[in-house]
Amino acid sequence: MDVETKANKGNKTSKEKIFEINLMRKIELKPKRIKSKKELSMLYTPGIADVCLEIKKNETLVDKYTSKRNLIAIITDGSRILGLGNIGKYAGIPVMESKSLIYKKFGDVDAIPISLATQNKEEIITIVKGISPSFGGINLEDIENPKALEIHEQLSNELDIPVFHDDQQGTAFITLAGLINSLKIVKKDKNVKICIAGCGSAGIGITKLLLAYGFKNIIVSDSKGTIHRGITYLNKFKEEIAQQTNKENFWGNLQGALKGADVFIGVSGVGNLIKKEDIKQMNKDAIVFALTNPTPEIMPNEINDLNNVKIIATGRSDFPNQINNAIVFPGFMKFLLKNKIIKITLDMEILAAETIANSVKNINKNKIVPGVFSDVAKNLANMKI
Amino acid sequence: MDVETKANKGNKTSKEKIFEINLMRKIELKPKRIKSKKELSMLYTPGIADVCLEIKKNETLVDKYTSKRNLIAIITDGSRILGLGNIGKYAGIPVMESKSLIYKKFGDVDAIPISLATQNKEEIITIVKGISPSFGGINLEDIENPKALEIHEQLSNELDIPVFHDDQQGTAFITLAGLINSLKIVKKDKNVKICIAGCGSAGIGITKLLLAYGFKNIIVSDSKGTIHRGITYLNKFKEEIAQQTNKENFWGNLQGALKGADVFIGVSGVGNLIKKEDIKQMNKDAIVFALTNPTPEIMPNEINDLNNVKIIATGRSDFPNQINNAIVFPGFMKFLLKNKIIKITLDMEILAAETIANSVKNINKNKIVPGVFSDVAKNLANMKI
């Protein structure tokens, strides 16, 4: 390597480095032994026929004699990739493939990314049901709402393998985990007032889990203001939120809802949604989770000096307290596969959140959730139900 | 290990050995590096967004930045697994998984087996089209006829990735390769009379390829007798065969067709279909390919002593001249992927057959096709078009 090339190498922008590392063939099968013609004849025709007939006699043997037991499909239709919106059938694949790497690295789950050529709800359901026999689980990913929630509901009811909706469930587990630890630090209980900005997959998933965990004082807002009773929501999931939260039925905007709140959870998808002044209206020892990526609802350094703020978390790796789904999905999916769970229950979701919370050693205001390189995936995989 | 266990181990039946070797997790992803939180942030959110947006701008980059370029799906509906018939959505998976091992071992192709929950033609087409964006190619496998041929035709026309139908095309390539080398040995040319038993995927695929290669004197028969003009075949593929073969329009049974034939190709799916007496009616230096597995149309040792028989091949590994698709599909699919071929043409099929034929060193009557452990996959992958 000559000096100039070396210098260029050293000077690579972070964008160049991103493109370089993403050149790797992320989805690649592990080569397995086939030593001889004899082995080939046992692994393939004619020998394999005996194994097929045995499974035909007893279908549960499919888990013993095939890879179904550890194989999942990551399904997207490209309609809501990260914060990038509807970028189509190809442009979302890198995210799904990287998700597969994370599944393998942290959970030893073999996850095959499948990006669909259709964005039609009924076709997506037909396709996922159609390919399900080969897989032990499904991870729905980055599908727009309310389609994603509807698909998740229907597939969870109709498939005989677990259907995990990471945007909804994964985000909820890690958020509740962070909240459990935060409340220990500020010594508050389930009576806190929680204000959630955003009523998509994440907002709905978080709200339902917080309600199940026992929080009673929750107000959710979307771009039109607080979700409340008195108007009709076409989206049935929002309608449920309207019925179950906002006990005083406050009609107003997010800023109004934030007054006197103990906890803010931002999953709005909108960067810089709120101002320092809004956070100032929160209670003493406020907990602020501004989780939208890449730009949070409010940047941590804007509110670091506020006396009433005790704990700040974001979705970013460059600040403390990164609330990141990668902490959740590898271990939780391994748990589902190991235990051959068909339907994910709220009890399992709560257990997952508590397991994540308990995976943090020496909780403090800058360490409310475990890191992805910690034991958290192992702890989730080994949960006992 | 005590003496008794050792003894038992030594005494394992071949069936026990088959079940034992098939316990391995055949489909398993190769773990890839994620060294640090920094790398994780380049491989996953937020860094990966740059790669997604680049592909959105220029969709051809999907081949550069994702594994699509080397990833295929092996699709079955379980309706015609090996010679076992319709054994359903689970029992065929071991065959597909072993096929994936062979793809990886001999062609370095990453092949994901997908067994479908439906056997409905339209749904199968919807599903394969639906999942196609993630894959660089499709291998259709063990689907009953004429459905398989119809699905292959429609998907080949409508998808922007190659669709390989191994039962039809793979079998045809290797059969033509064996025939090319056999004719060299017996010093006969394309004027030979060829009698094909079986008019399913393999029979139709072989017939079409032999016609394209220049053989003119072909008679095909199915369970009802010779395929001929004068009756209407509901199966349009059979109708085409009726129009293009059997130039003397012989109406009769297989035995009649065999009289004076130079070549017999059995892909009937019926073991012991013909008798020694039938083969005796063939021409001098007869070539007998009895390819049905596990029991061929006639066992080689029944006709070894016939003076008029020069070359015998089967699909079995325990006789010389094993005509086996595993020789074909790994290398041919690699060729398709490397060259980003969308539509497989007859020229490519002929080139593949010739490449397979040329991969045999020192042709002789017991060595008309290459072994699976030879260079044949490499030669196929490196074909120039």
mmCIF file with all atom_site columns, N, CA and C in Angstrom, chain A residues 19 22 25-30 32 34 42-43 48 52 65 67 70 90-91 97-98 104-105 108 110 114-117 130 133-134 160, chain B residues 22 25-30 32 34 42-43 48 52 65 67 70 90-91 95 97-98 104-105 108 110 115-117 130 133-134 160:
data_model
loop_
_atom_site.group_PDB
_atom_site.id
_atom_site.type_symbol
_atom_site.label_atom_id
_atom_site.label_alt_id
_atom_site.label_comp_id
_atom_site.label_asym_id
_atom_site.label_entity_id
_atom_site.label_seq_id
_atom_site.pdbx_PDB_ins_code
_atom_site.Cartn_x
_atom_site.Cartn_y
_atom_site.Cartn_z
_atom_site.occupancy
_atom_site.B_iso_or_equiv
_atom_site.pdbx_formal_charge
_atom_site.auth_seq_id
_atom_site.auth_comp_id
_atom_site.auth_asym_id
_atom_site.auth_atom_id
_atom_site.pdbx_PDB_model_num
ATOM 1   N N  . PHE A 1 19  ? -20.380 2.327   3.930   1.00 0.00 ? 19  PHE A N  1
ATOM 2   C CA . PHE A 1 19  ? -20.574 1.593   2.676   1.00 0.00 ? 19  PHE A CA 1
ATOM 3   C C  . PHE A 1 19  ? -19.608 0.416   2.583   1.00 0.00 ? 19  PHE A C  1
ATOM 4   N N  . ASN A 1 22  ? -20.669 -2.538  4.780   1.00 0.00 ? 22  ASN A N  1
ATOM 5   C CA . ASN A 1 22  ? -21.900 -3.158  4.308   1.00 0.00 ? 22  ASN A CA 1
ATOM 6   C C  . ASN A 1 22  ? -21.765 -3.889  2.965   1.00 0.00 ? 22  ASN A C  1
ATOM 7   N N  . ARG A 1 25  ? -21.047 -10.086 2.496   1.00 0.00 ? 25  ARG A N  1
ATOM 8   C CA . ARG A 1 25  ? -22.206 -10.931 2.215   1.00 0.00 ? 25  ARG A CA 1
ATOM 9   C C  . ARG A 1 25  ? -22.787 -11.328 3.572   1.00 0.00 ? 25  ARG A C  1
ATOM 10  N N  . LYS A 1 26  ? -23.845 -10.655 3.966   1.00 0.00 ? 26  LYS A N  1
ATOM 11  C CA . LYS A 1 26  ? -24.337 -10.835 5.334   1.00 0.00 ? 26  LYS A CA 1
ATOM 12  C C  . LYS A 1 26  ? -25.084 -12.153 5.513   1.00 0.00 ? 26  LYS A C  1
ATOM 13  N N  . ILE A 1 27  ? -25.837 -12.528 4.498   1.00 0.00 ? 27  ILE A N  1
ATOM 14  C CA . ILE A 1 27  ? -26.602 -13.774 4.608   1.00 0.00 ? 27  ILE A CA 1
ATOM 15  C C  . ILE A 1 27  ? -25.860 -14.842 3.832   1.00 0.00 ? 27  ILE A C  1
ATOM 16  N N  . GLU A 1 28  ? -25.229 -15.711 4.564   1.00 0.00 ? 28  GLU A N  1
ATOM 17  C CA . GLU A 1 28  ? -24.421 -16.744 3.927   1.00 0.00 ? 28  GLU A CA 1
ATOM 18  C C  . GLU A 1 28  ? -24.552 -17.990 4.788   1.00 0.00 ? 28  GLU A C  1
ATOM 19  N N  . LEU A 1 29  ? -24.782 -19.126 4.150   1.00 0.00 ? 29  LEU A N  1
ATOM 20  C CA . LEU A 1 29  ? -24.958 -20.341 4.932   1.00 0.00 ? 29  LEU A CA 1
ATOM 21  C C  . LEU A 1 29  ? -23.604 -20.888 5.358   1.00 0.00 ? 29  LEU A C  1
ATOM 22  N N  . LYS A 1 30  ? -23.615 -21.538 6.502   1.00 0.00 ? 30  LYS A N  1
ATOM 23  C CA . LYS A 1 30  ? -22.408 -22.186 7.009   1.00 0.00 ? 30  LYS A CA 1
ATOM 24  C C  . LYS A 1 30  ? -22.211 -23.458 6.197   1.00 0.00 ? 30  LYS A C  1
ATOM 25  N N  . LYS A 1 32  ? -21.529 -27.107 5.359   1.00 0.00 ? 32  LYS A N  1
ATOM 26  C CA . LYS A 1 32  ? -21.559 -28.300 6.195   1.00 0.00 ? 32  LYS A CA 1
ATOM 27  C C  . LYS A 1 32  ? -20.870 -29.438 5.466   1.00 0.00 ? 32  LYS A C  1
ATOM 28  N N  . ILE A 1 34  ? -20.066 -32.782 3.648   1.00 0.00 ? 34  ILE A N  1
ATOM 29  C CA . ILE A 1 34  ? -20.562 -33.954 2.923   1.00 0.00 ? 34  ILE A CA 1
ATOM 30  C C  . ILE A 1 34  ? -19.274 -34.631 2.492   1.00 0.00 ? 34  ILE A C  1
ATOM 31  N N  . MET A 1 42  ? -26.876 -40.699 1.958   1.00 0.00 ? 42  MET A N  1
ATOM 32  C CA . MET A 1 42  ? -27.684 -40.729 3.190   1.00 0.00 ? 42  MET A CA 1
ATOM 33  C C  . MET A 1 42  ? -28.369 -39.384 3.426   1.00 0.00 ? 42  MET A C  1
ATOM 34  N N  . LEU A 1 43  ? -27.709 -38.308 2.953   1.00 0.00 ? 43  LEU A N  1
ATOM 35  C CA . LEU A 1 43  ? -28.255 -36.963 3.165   1.00 0.00 ? 43  LEU A CA 1
ATOM 36  C C  . LEU A 1 43  ? -29.270 -36.597 2.091   1.00 0.00 ? 43  LEU A C  1
ATOM 37  N N  . ILE A 1 48  ? -32.503 -40.125 2.220   1.00 0.00 ? 48  ILE A N  1
ATOM 38  C CA . ILE A 1 48  ? -33.321 -39.109 2.875   1.00 0.00 ? 48  ILE A CA 1
ATOM 39  C C  . ILE A 1 48  ? -34.813 -39.483 2.888   1.00 0.00 ? 48  ILE A C  1
ATOM 40  N N  . CYS A 1 52  ? -38.020 -38.457 5.466   1.00 0.00 ? 52  CYS A N  1
ATOM 41  C CA . CYS A 1 52  ? -39.276 -37.832 5.014   1.00 0.00 ? 52  CYS A CA 1
ATOM 42  C C  . CYS A 1 52  ? -40.489 -38.645 5.487   1.00 0.00 ? 52  CYS A C  1
ATOM 43  N N  . TYR A 1 65  ? -35.681 -33.168 12.863  1.00 0.00 ? 65  TYR A N  1
ATOM 44  C CA . TYR A 1 65  ? -34.892 -33.513 11.675  1.00 0.00 ? 65  TYR A CA 1
ATOM 45  C C  . TYR A 1 65  ? -34.727 -32.386 10.663  1.00 0.00 ? 65  TYR A C  1
ATOM 46  N N  . SER A 1 67  ? -34.188 -27.798 10.156  1.00 0.00 ? 67  SER A N  1
ATOM 47  C CA . SER A 1 67  ? -33.689 -26.583 10.803  1.00 0.00 ? 67  SER A CA 1
ATOM 48  C C  . SER A 1 67  ? -34.811 -25.647 11.226  1.00 0.00 ? 67  SER A C  1
ATOM 49  N N  . ASN A 1 70  ? -34.823 -23.588 14.534  1.00 0.00 ? 70  ASN A N  1
ATOM 50  C CA . ASN A 1 70  ? -34.017 -22.411 14.863  1.00 0.00 ? 70  ASN A CA 1
ATOM 51  C C  . ASN A 1 70  ? -34.032 -21.346 13.758  1.00 0.00 ? 70  ASN A C  1
ATOM 52  N N  . TYR A 1 90  ? -36.538 -3.180  -2.421  1.00 0.00 ? 90  TYR A N  1
ATOM 53  C CA . TYR A 1 90  ? -35.103 -3.469  -2.338  1.00 0.00 ? 90  TYR A CA 1
ATOM 54  C C  . TYR A 1 90  ? -34.379 -2.673  -1.247  1.00 0.00 ? 90  TYR A C  1
ATOM 55  N N  . ALA A 1 91  ? -34.749 -1.389  -1.113  1.00 0.00 ? 91  ALA A N  1
ATOM 56  C CA . ALA A 1 91  ? -33.939 -0.486  -0.293  1.00 0.00 ? 91  ALA A CA 1
ATOM 57  C C  . ALA A 1 91  ? -33.983 -0.819  1.195   1.00 0.00 ? 91  ALA A C  1
ATOM 58  N N  . GLU A 1 97  ? -31.032 -7.498  6.659   1.00 0.00 ? 97  GLU A N  1
ATOM 59  C CA . GLU A 1 97  ? -29.846 -8.355  6.700   1.00 0.00 ? 97  GLU A CA 1
ATOM 60  C C  . GLU A 1 97  ? -28.997 -8.066  7.941   1.00 0.00 ? 97  GLU A C  1
ATOM 61  N N  . SER A 1 98  ? -28.911 -6.794  8.297   1.00 0.00 ? 98  SER A N  1
ATOM 62  C CA . SER A 1 98  ? -28.139 -6.469  9.494   1.00 0.00 ? 98  SER A CA 1
ATOM 63  C C  . SER A 1 98  ? -28.857 -6.989  10.732  1.00 0.00 ? 98  SER A C  1
ATOM 64  N N  . LYS A 1 104 ? -28.069 -13.547 14.783  1.00 0.00 ? 104 LYS A N  1
ATOM 65  C CA . LYS A 1 104 ? -27.111 -14.662 14.844  1.00 0.00 ? 104 LYS A CA 1
ATOM 66  C C  . LYS A 1 104 ? -26.057 -14.406 15.904  1.00 0.00 ? 104 LYS A C  1
ATOM 67  N N  . LYS A 1 105 ? -25.515 -13.204 15.887  1.00 0.00 ? 105 LYS A N  1
ATOM 68  C CA . LYS A 1 105 ? -24.402 -12.885 16.782  1.00 0.00 ? 105 LYS A CA 1
ATOM 69  C C  . LYS A 1 105 ? -24.823 -12.946 18.252  1.00 0.00 ? 105 LYS A C  1
ATOM 70  N N  . ASP A 1 108 ? -27.873 -16.488 18.450  1.00 0.00 ? 108 ASP A N  1
ATOM 71  C CA . ASP A 1 108 ? -27.722 -17.729 17.680  1.00 0.00 ? 108 ASP A CA 1
ATOM 72  C C  . ASP A 1 108 ? -29.040 -18.170 17.040  1.00 0.00 ? 108 ASP A C  1
ATOM 73  N N  . ASP A 1 110 ? -31.073 -18.219 13.448  1.00 0.00 ? 110 ASP A N  1
ATOM 74  C CA . ASP A 1 110 ? -30.847 -18.087 12.010  1.00 0.00 ? 110 ASP A CA 1
ATOM 75  C C  . ASP A 1 110 ? -32.051 -17.393 11.391  1.00 0.00 ? 110 ASP A C  1
ATOM 76  N N  . ILE A 1 114 ? -36.698 -11.496 4.343   1.00 0.00 ? 114 ILE A N  1
ATOM 77  C CA . ILE A 1 114 ? -37.534 -11.644 3.153   1.00 0.00 ? 114 ILE A CA 1
ATOM 78  C C  . ILE A 1 114 ? -38.273 -10.336 2.929   1.00 0.00 ? 114 ILE A C  1
ATOM 79  N N  . SER A 1 115 ? -37.883 -9.667  1.853   1.00 0.00 ? 115 SER A N  1
ATOM 80  C CA . SER A 1 115 ? -38.501 -8.393  1.500   1.00 0.00 ? 115 SER A CA 1
ATOM 81  C C  . SER A 1 115 ? -39.537 -8.684  0.418   1.00 0.00 ? 115 SER A C  1
ATOM 82  N N  . LEU A 1 116 ? -40.735 -8.194  0.603   1.00 0.00 ? 116 LEU A N  1
ATOM 83  C CA . LEU A 1 116 ? -41.849 -8.592  -0.261  1.00 0.00 ? 116 LEU A CA 1
ATOM 84  C C  . LEU A 1 116 ? -42.043 -7.655  -1.443  1.00 0.00 ? 116 LEU A C  1
ATOM 85  N N  . ALA A 1 117 ? -42.560 -8.226  -2.521  1.00 0.00 ? 117 ALA A N  1
ATOM 86  C CA . ALA A 1 117 ? -42.844 -7.443  -3.729  1.00 0.00 ? 117 ALA A CA 1
ATOM 87  C C  . ALA A 1 117 ? -44.214 -6.767  -3.645  1.00 0.00 ? 117 ALA A C  1
ATOM 88  N N  . GLY A 1 130 ? -48.127 -18.789 3.795   1.00 0.00 ? 130 GLY A N  1
ATOM 89  C CA . GLY A 1 130 ? -47.665 -19.743 2.794   1.00 0.00 ? 130 GLY A CA 1
ATOM 90  C C  . GLY A 1 130 ? -46.271 -20.277 3.076   1.00 0.00 ? 130 GLY A C  1
ATOM 91  N N  . PRO A 1 133 ? -44.372 -23.043 6.960   1.00 0.00 ? 133 PRO A N  1
ATOM 92  C CA . PRO A 1 133 ? -43.960 -24.389 7.399   1.00 0.00 ? 133 PRO A CA 1
ATOM 93  C C  . PRO A 1 133 ? -42.456 -24.557 7.613   1.00 0.00 ? 133 PRO A C  1
ATOM 94  N N  . SER A 1 134 ? -41.639 -23.802 6.877   1.00 0.00 ? 134 SER A N  1
ATOM 95  C CA . SER A 1 134 ? -40.193 -23.964 7.008   1.00 0.00 ? 134 SER A CA 1
ATOM 96  C C  . SER A 1 134 ? -39.605 -23.242 8.209   1.00 0.00 ? 134 SER A C  1
ATOM 97  N N  . ASP A 1 160 ? -49.208 -21.302 13.560  1.00 0.00 ? 160 ASP A N  1
ATOM 98  C CA . ASP A 1 160 ? -48.819 -22.193 14.653  1.00 0.00 ? 160 ASP A CA 1
ATOM 99  C C  . ASP A 1 160 ? -47.364 -21.971 15.055  1.00 0.00 ? 160 ASP A C  1
ATOM 100 N N  . ASN B 1 22  ? -28.828 -37.055 9.640   1.00 0.00 ? 22  ASN B N  1
ATOM 101 C CA . ASN B 1 22  ? -29.809 -36.021 9.326   1.00 0.00 ? 22  ASN B CA 1
ATOM 102 C C  . ASN B 1 22  ? -30.289 -35.235 10.549  1.00 0.00 ? 22  ASN B C  1
ATOM 103 N N  . ARG B 1 25  ? -28.070 -29.571 12.065  1.00 0.00 ? 25  ARG B N  1
ATOM 104 C CA . ARG B 1 25  ? -28.809 -28.377 11.667  1.00 0.00 ? 25  ARG B CA 1
ATOM 105 C C  . ARG B 1 25  ? -28.265 -27.962 10.301  1.00 0.00 ? 25  ARG B C  1
ATOM 106 N N  . LYS B 1 26  ? -29.019 -28.319 9.267   1.00 0.00 ? 26  LYS B N  1
ATOM 107 C CA . LYS B 1 26  ? -28.474 -28.138 7.918   1.00 0.00 ? 26  LYS B CA 1
ATOM 108 C C  . LYS B 1 26  ? -28.480 -26.685 7.479   1.00 0.00 ? 26  LYS B C  1
ATOM 109 N N  . ILE B 1 27  ? -29.523 -25.971 7.830   1.00 0.00 ? 27  ILE B N  1
ATOM 110 C CA . ILE B 1 27  ? -29.619 -24.564 7.428   1.00 0.00 ? 27  ILE B CA 1
ATOM 111 C C  . ILE B 1 27  ? -29.203 -23.713 8.615   1.00 0.00 ? 27  ILE B C  1
ATOM 112 N N  . GLU B 1 28  ? -28.022 -23.175 8.538   1.00 0.00 ? 28  GLU B N  1
ATOM 113 C CA . GLU B 1 28  ? -27.490 -22.397 9.651   1.00 0.00 ? 28  GLU B CA 1
ATOM 114 C C  . GLU B 1 28  ? -26.665 -21.279 9.043   1.00 0.00 ? 28  GLU B C  1
ATOM 115 N N  . LEU B 1 29  ? -26.870 -20.068 9.511   1.00 0.00 ? 29  LEU B N  1
ATOM 116 C CA . LEU B 1 29  ? -26.124 -18.948 8.937   1.00 0.00 ? 29  LEU B CA 1
ATOM 117 C C  . LEU B 1 29  ? -24.712 -18.917 9.500   1.00 0.00 ? 29  LEU B C  1
ATOM 118 N N  . LYS B 1 30  ? -23.812 -18.444 8.672   1.00 0.00 ? 30  LYS B N  1
ATOM 119 C CA . LYS B 1 30  ? -22.425 -18.281 9.087   1.00 0.00 ? 30  LYS B CA 1
ATOM 120 C C  . LYS B 1 30  ? -22.376 -17.044 9.972   1.00 0.00 ? 30  LYS B C  1
ATOM 121 N N  . LYS B 1 32  ? -21.215 -13.731 11.460  1.00 0.00 ? 32  LYS B N  1
ATOM 122 C CA . LYS B 1 32  ? -20.349 -12.692 10.911  1.00 0.00 ? 32  LYS B CA 1
ATOM 123 C C  . LYS B 1 32  ? -19.927 -11.767 12.051  1.00 0.00 ? 32  LYS B C  1
ATOM 124 N N  . ILE B 1 34  ? -19.389 -8.663  14.335  1.00 0.00 ? 34  ILE B N  1
ATOM 125 C CA . ILE B 1 34  ? -19.820 -7.327  14.749  1.00 0.00 ? 34  ILE B CA 1
ATOM 126 C C  . ILE B 1 34  ? -18.936 -7.066  15.951  1.00 0.00 ? 34  ILE B C  1
ATOM 127 N N  . MET B 1 42  ? -22.801 1.139   12.386  1.00 0.00 ? 42  MET B N  1
ATOM 128 C CA . MET B 1 42  ? -22.630 1.284   10.925  1.00 0.00 ? 42  MET B CA 1
ATOM 129 C C  . MET B 1 42  ? -23.411 0.208   10.180  1.00 0.00 ? 42  MET B C  1
ATOM 130 N N  . LEU B 1 43  ? -23.560 -0.959  10.830  1.00 0.00 ? 43  LEU B N  1
ATOM 131 C CA . LEU B 1 43  ? -24.259 -2.073  10.188  1.00 0.00 ? 43  LEU B CA 1
ATOM 132 C C  . LEU B 1 43  ? -25.776 -1.976  10.381  1.00 0.00 ? 43  LEU B C  1
ATOM 133 N N  . ILE B 1 48  ? -26.893 2.379   8.681   1.00 0.00 ? 48  ILE B N  1
ATOM 134 C CA . ILE B 1 48  ? -27.413 1.613   7.547   1.00 0.00 ? 48  ILE B CA 1
ATOM 135 C C  . ILE B 1 48  ? -28.366 2.440   6.670   1.00 0.00 ? 48  ILE B C  1
ATOM 136 N N  . CYS B 1 52  ? -29.432 2.212   2.581   1.00 0.00 ? 52  CYS B N  1
ATOM 137 C CA . CYS B 1 52  ? -30.819 2.074   2.099   1.00 0.00 ? 52  CYS B CA 1
ATOM 138 C C  . CYS B 1 52  ? -31.146 3.172   1.088   1.00 0.00 ? 52  CYS B C  1
ATOM 139 N N  . TYR B 1 65  ? -24.911 -4.359  -2.366  1.00 0.00 ? 65  TYR B N  1
ATOM 140 C CA . TYR B 1 65  ? -24.957 -4.145  -0.920  1.00 0.00 ? 65  TYR B CA 1
ATOM 141 C C  . TYR B 1 65  ? -25.823 -5.148  -0.161  1.00 0.00 ? 65  TYR B C  1
ATOM 142 N N  . SER B 1 67  ? -27.198 -9.565  0.037   1.00 0.00 ? 67  SER B N  1
ATOM 143 C CA . SER B 1 67  ? -26.833 -10.947 -0.301  1.00 0.00 ? 67  SER B CA 1
ATOM 144 C C  . SER B 1 67  ? -27.688 -11.518 -1.416  1.00 0.00 ? 67  SER B C  1
ATOM 145 N N  . ASN B 1 70  ? -26.340 -13.819 -4.237  1.00 0.00 ? 70  ASN B N  1
ATOM 146 C CA . ASN B 1 70  ? -25.925 -15.228 -4.131  1.00 0.00 ? 70  ASN B CA 1
ATOM 147 C C  . ASN B 1 70  ? -26.952 -16.089 -3.404  1.00 0.00 ? 70  ASN B C  1
ATOM 148 N N  . TYR B 1 90  ? -44.489 -30.552 5.644   1.00 0.00 ? 90  TYR B N  1
ATOM 149 C CA . TYR B 1 90  ? -43.312 -30.753 6.495   1.00 0.00 ? 90  TYR B CA 1
ATOM 150 C C  . TYR B 1 90  ? -42.379 -31.867 5.996   1.00 0.00 ? 90  TYR B C  1
ATOM 151 N N  . ALA B 1 91  ? -42.964 -32.949 5.509   1.00 0.00 ? 91  ALA B N  1
ATOM 152 C CA . ALA B 1 91  ? -42.171 -34.159 5.263   1.00 0.00 ? 91  ALA B CA 1
ATOM 153 C C  . ALA B 1 91  ? -41.182 -34.003 4.108   1.00 0.00 ? 91  ALA B C  1
ATOM 154 N N  . VAL B 1 95  ? -35.482 -33.111 2.263   1.00 0.00 ? 95  VAL B N  1
ATOM 155 C CA . VAL B 1 95  ? -34.917 -33.167 0.912   1.00 0.00 ? 95  VAL B CA 1
ATOM 156 C C  . VAL B 1 95  ? -34.413 -31.788 0.496   1.00 0.00 ? 95  VAL B C  1
ATOM 157 N N  . GLU B 1 97  ? -33.569 -29.283 2.389   1.00 0.00 ? 97  GLU B N  1
ATOM 158 C CA . GLU B 1 97  ? -32.416 -28.867 3.193   1.00 0.00 ? 97  GLU B CA 1
ATOM 159 C C  . GLU B 1 97  ? -31.140 -29.553 2.705   1.00 0.00 ? 97  GLU B C  1
ATOM 160 N N  . SER B 1 98  ? -31.242 -30.811 2.341   1.00 0.00 ? 98  SER B N  1
ATOM 161 C CA . SER B 1 98  ? -30.057 -31.500 1.836   1.00 0.00 ? 98  SER B CA 1
ATOM 162 C C  . SER B 1 98  ? -29.652 -30.923 0.491   1.00 0.00 ? 98  SER B C  1
ATOM 163 N N  . LYS B 1 104 ? -24.514 -25.467 -1.457  1.00 0.00 ? 104 LYS B N  1
ATOM 164 C CA . LYS B 1 104 ? -23.433 -24.736 -0.792  1.00 0.00 ? 104 LYS B CA 1
ATOM 165 C C  . LYS B 1 104 ? -22.094 -25.436 -1.011  1.00 0.00 ? 104 LYS B C  1
ATOM 166 N N  . LYS B 1 105 ? -22.102 -26.736 -0.802  1.00 0.00 ? 105 LYS B N  1
ATOM 167 C CA . LYS B 1 105 ? -20.848 -27.497 -0.858  1.00 0.00 ? 105 LYS B CA 1
ATOM 168 C C  . LYS B 1 105 ? -20.234 -27.472 -2.256  1.00 0.00 ? 105 LYS B C  1
ATOM 169 N N  . ASP B 1 108 ? -21.181 -23.181 -3.862  1.00 0.00 ? 108 ASP B N  1
ATOM 170 C CA . ASP B 1 108 ? -21.148 -21.969 -3.025  1.00 0.00 ? 108 ASP B CA 1
ATOM 171 C C  . ASP B 1 108 ? -22.361 -21.075 -3.281  1.00 0.00 ? 108 ASP B C  1
ATOM 172 N N  . ASP B 1 110 ? -26.009 -19.964 -1.725  1.00 0.00 ? 110 ASP B N  1
ATOM 173 C CA . ASP B 1 110 ? -26.765 -19.997 -0.471  1.00 0.00 ? 110 ASP B CA 1
ATOM 174 C C  . ASP B 1 110 ? -28.238 -20.200 -0.787  1.00 0.00 ? 110 ASP B C  1
ATOM 175 N N  . SER B 1 115 ? -40.766 -24.506 2.218   1.00 0.00 ? 115 SER B N  1
ATOM 176 C CA . SER B 1 115 ? -41.840 -25.459 1.976   1.00 0.00 ? 115 SER B CA 1
ATOM 177 C C  . SER B 1 115 ? -43.152 -24.732 2.224   1.00 0.00 ? 115 SER B C  1
ATOM 178 N N  . LEU B 1 116 ? -44.051 -24.826 1.269   1.00 0.00 ? 116 LEU B N  1
ATOM 179 C CA . LEU B 1 116 ? -45.253 -23.998 1.313   1.00 0.00 ? 116 LEU B CA 1
ATOM 180 C C  . LEU B 1 116 ? -46.425 -24.683 2.021   1.00 0.00 ? 116 LEU B C  1
ATOM 181 N N  . ALA B 1 117 ? -47.287 -23.859 2.616   1.00 0.00 ? 117 ALA B N  1
ATOM 182 C CA . ALA B 1 117 ? -48.471 -24.366 3.301   1.00 0.00 ? 117 ALA B CA 1
ATOM 183 C C  . ALA B 1 117 ? -49.626 -24.581 2.326   1.00 0.00 ? 117 ALA B C  1
ATOM 184 N N  . GLY B 1 130 ? -44.065 -12.868 -4.550  1.00 0.00 ? 130 GLY B N  1
ATOM 185 C CA . GLY B 1 130 ? -44.037 -11.998 -3.372  1.00 0.00 ? 130 GLY B CA 1
ATOM 186 C C  . GLY B 1 130 ? -42.694 -11.977 -2.672  1.00 0.00 ? 130 GLY B C  1
ATOM 187 N N  . PRO B 1 133 ? -38.048 -10.419 -4.236  1.00 0.00 ? 133 PRO B N  1
ATOM 188 C CA . PRO B 1 133 ? -37.058 -9.335  -4.172  1.00 0.00 ? 133 PRO B CA 1
ATOM 189 C C  . PRO B 1 133 ? -35.785 -9.687  -3.390  1.00 0.00 ? 133 PRO B C  1
ATOM 190 N N  . SER B 1 134 ? -35.888 -10.555 -2.400  1.00 0.00 ? 134 SER B N  1
ATOM 191 C CA . SER B 1 134 ? -34.704 -10.891 -1.592  1.00 0.00 ? 134 SER B CA 1
ATOM 192 C C  . SER B 1 134 ? -33.789 -11.897 -2.265  1.00 0.00 ? 134 SER B C  1
ATOM 193 N N  . ASP B 1 160 ? -38.059 -11.254 -12.559 1.00 0.00 ? 160 ASP B N  1
ATOM 194 C CA . ASP B 1 160 ? -36.825 -10.665 -13.074 1.00 0.00 ? 160 ASP B CA 1
ATOM 195 C C  . ASP B 1 160 ? -35.585 -11.377 -12.525 1.00 0.00 ? 160 ASP B C  1
#
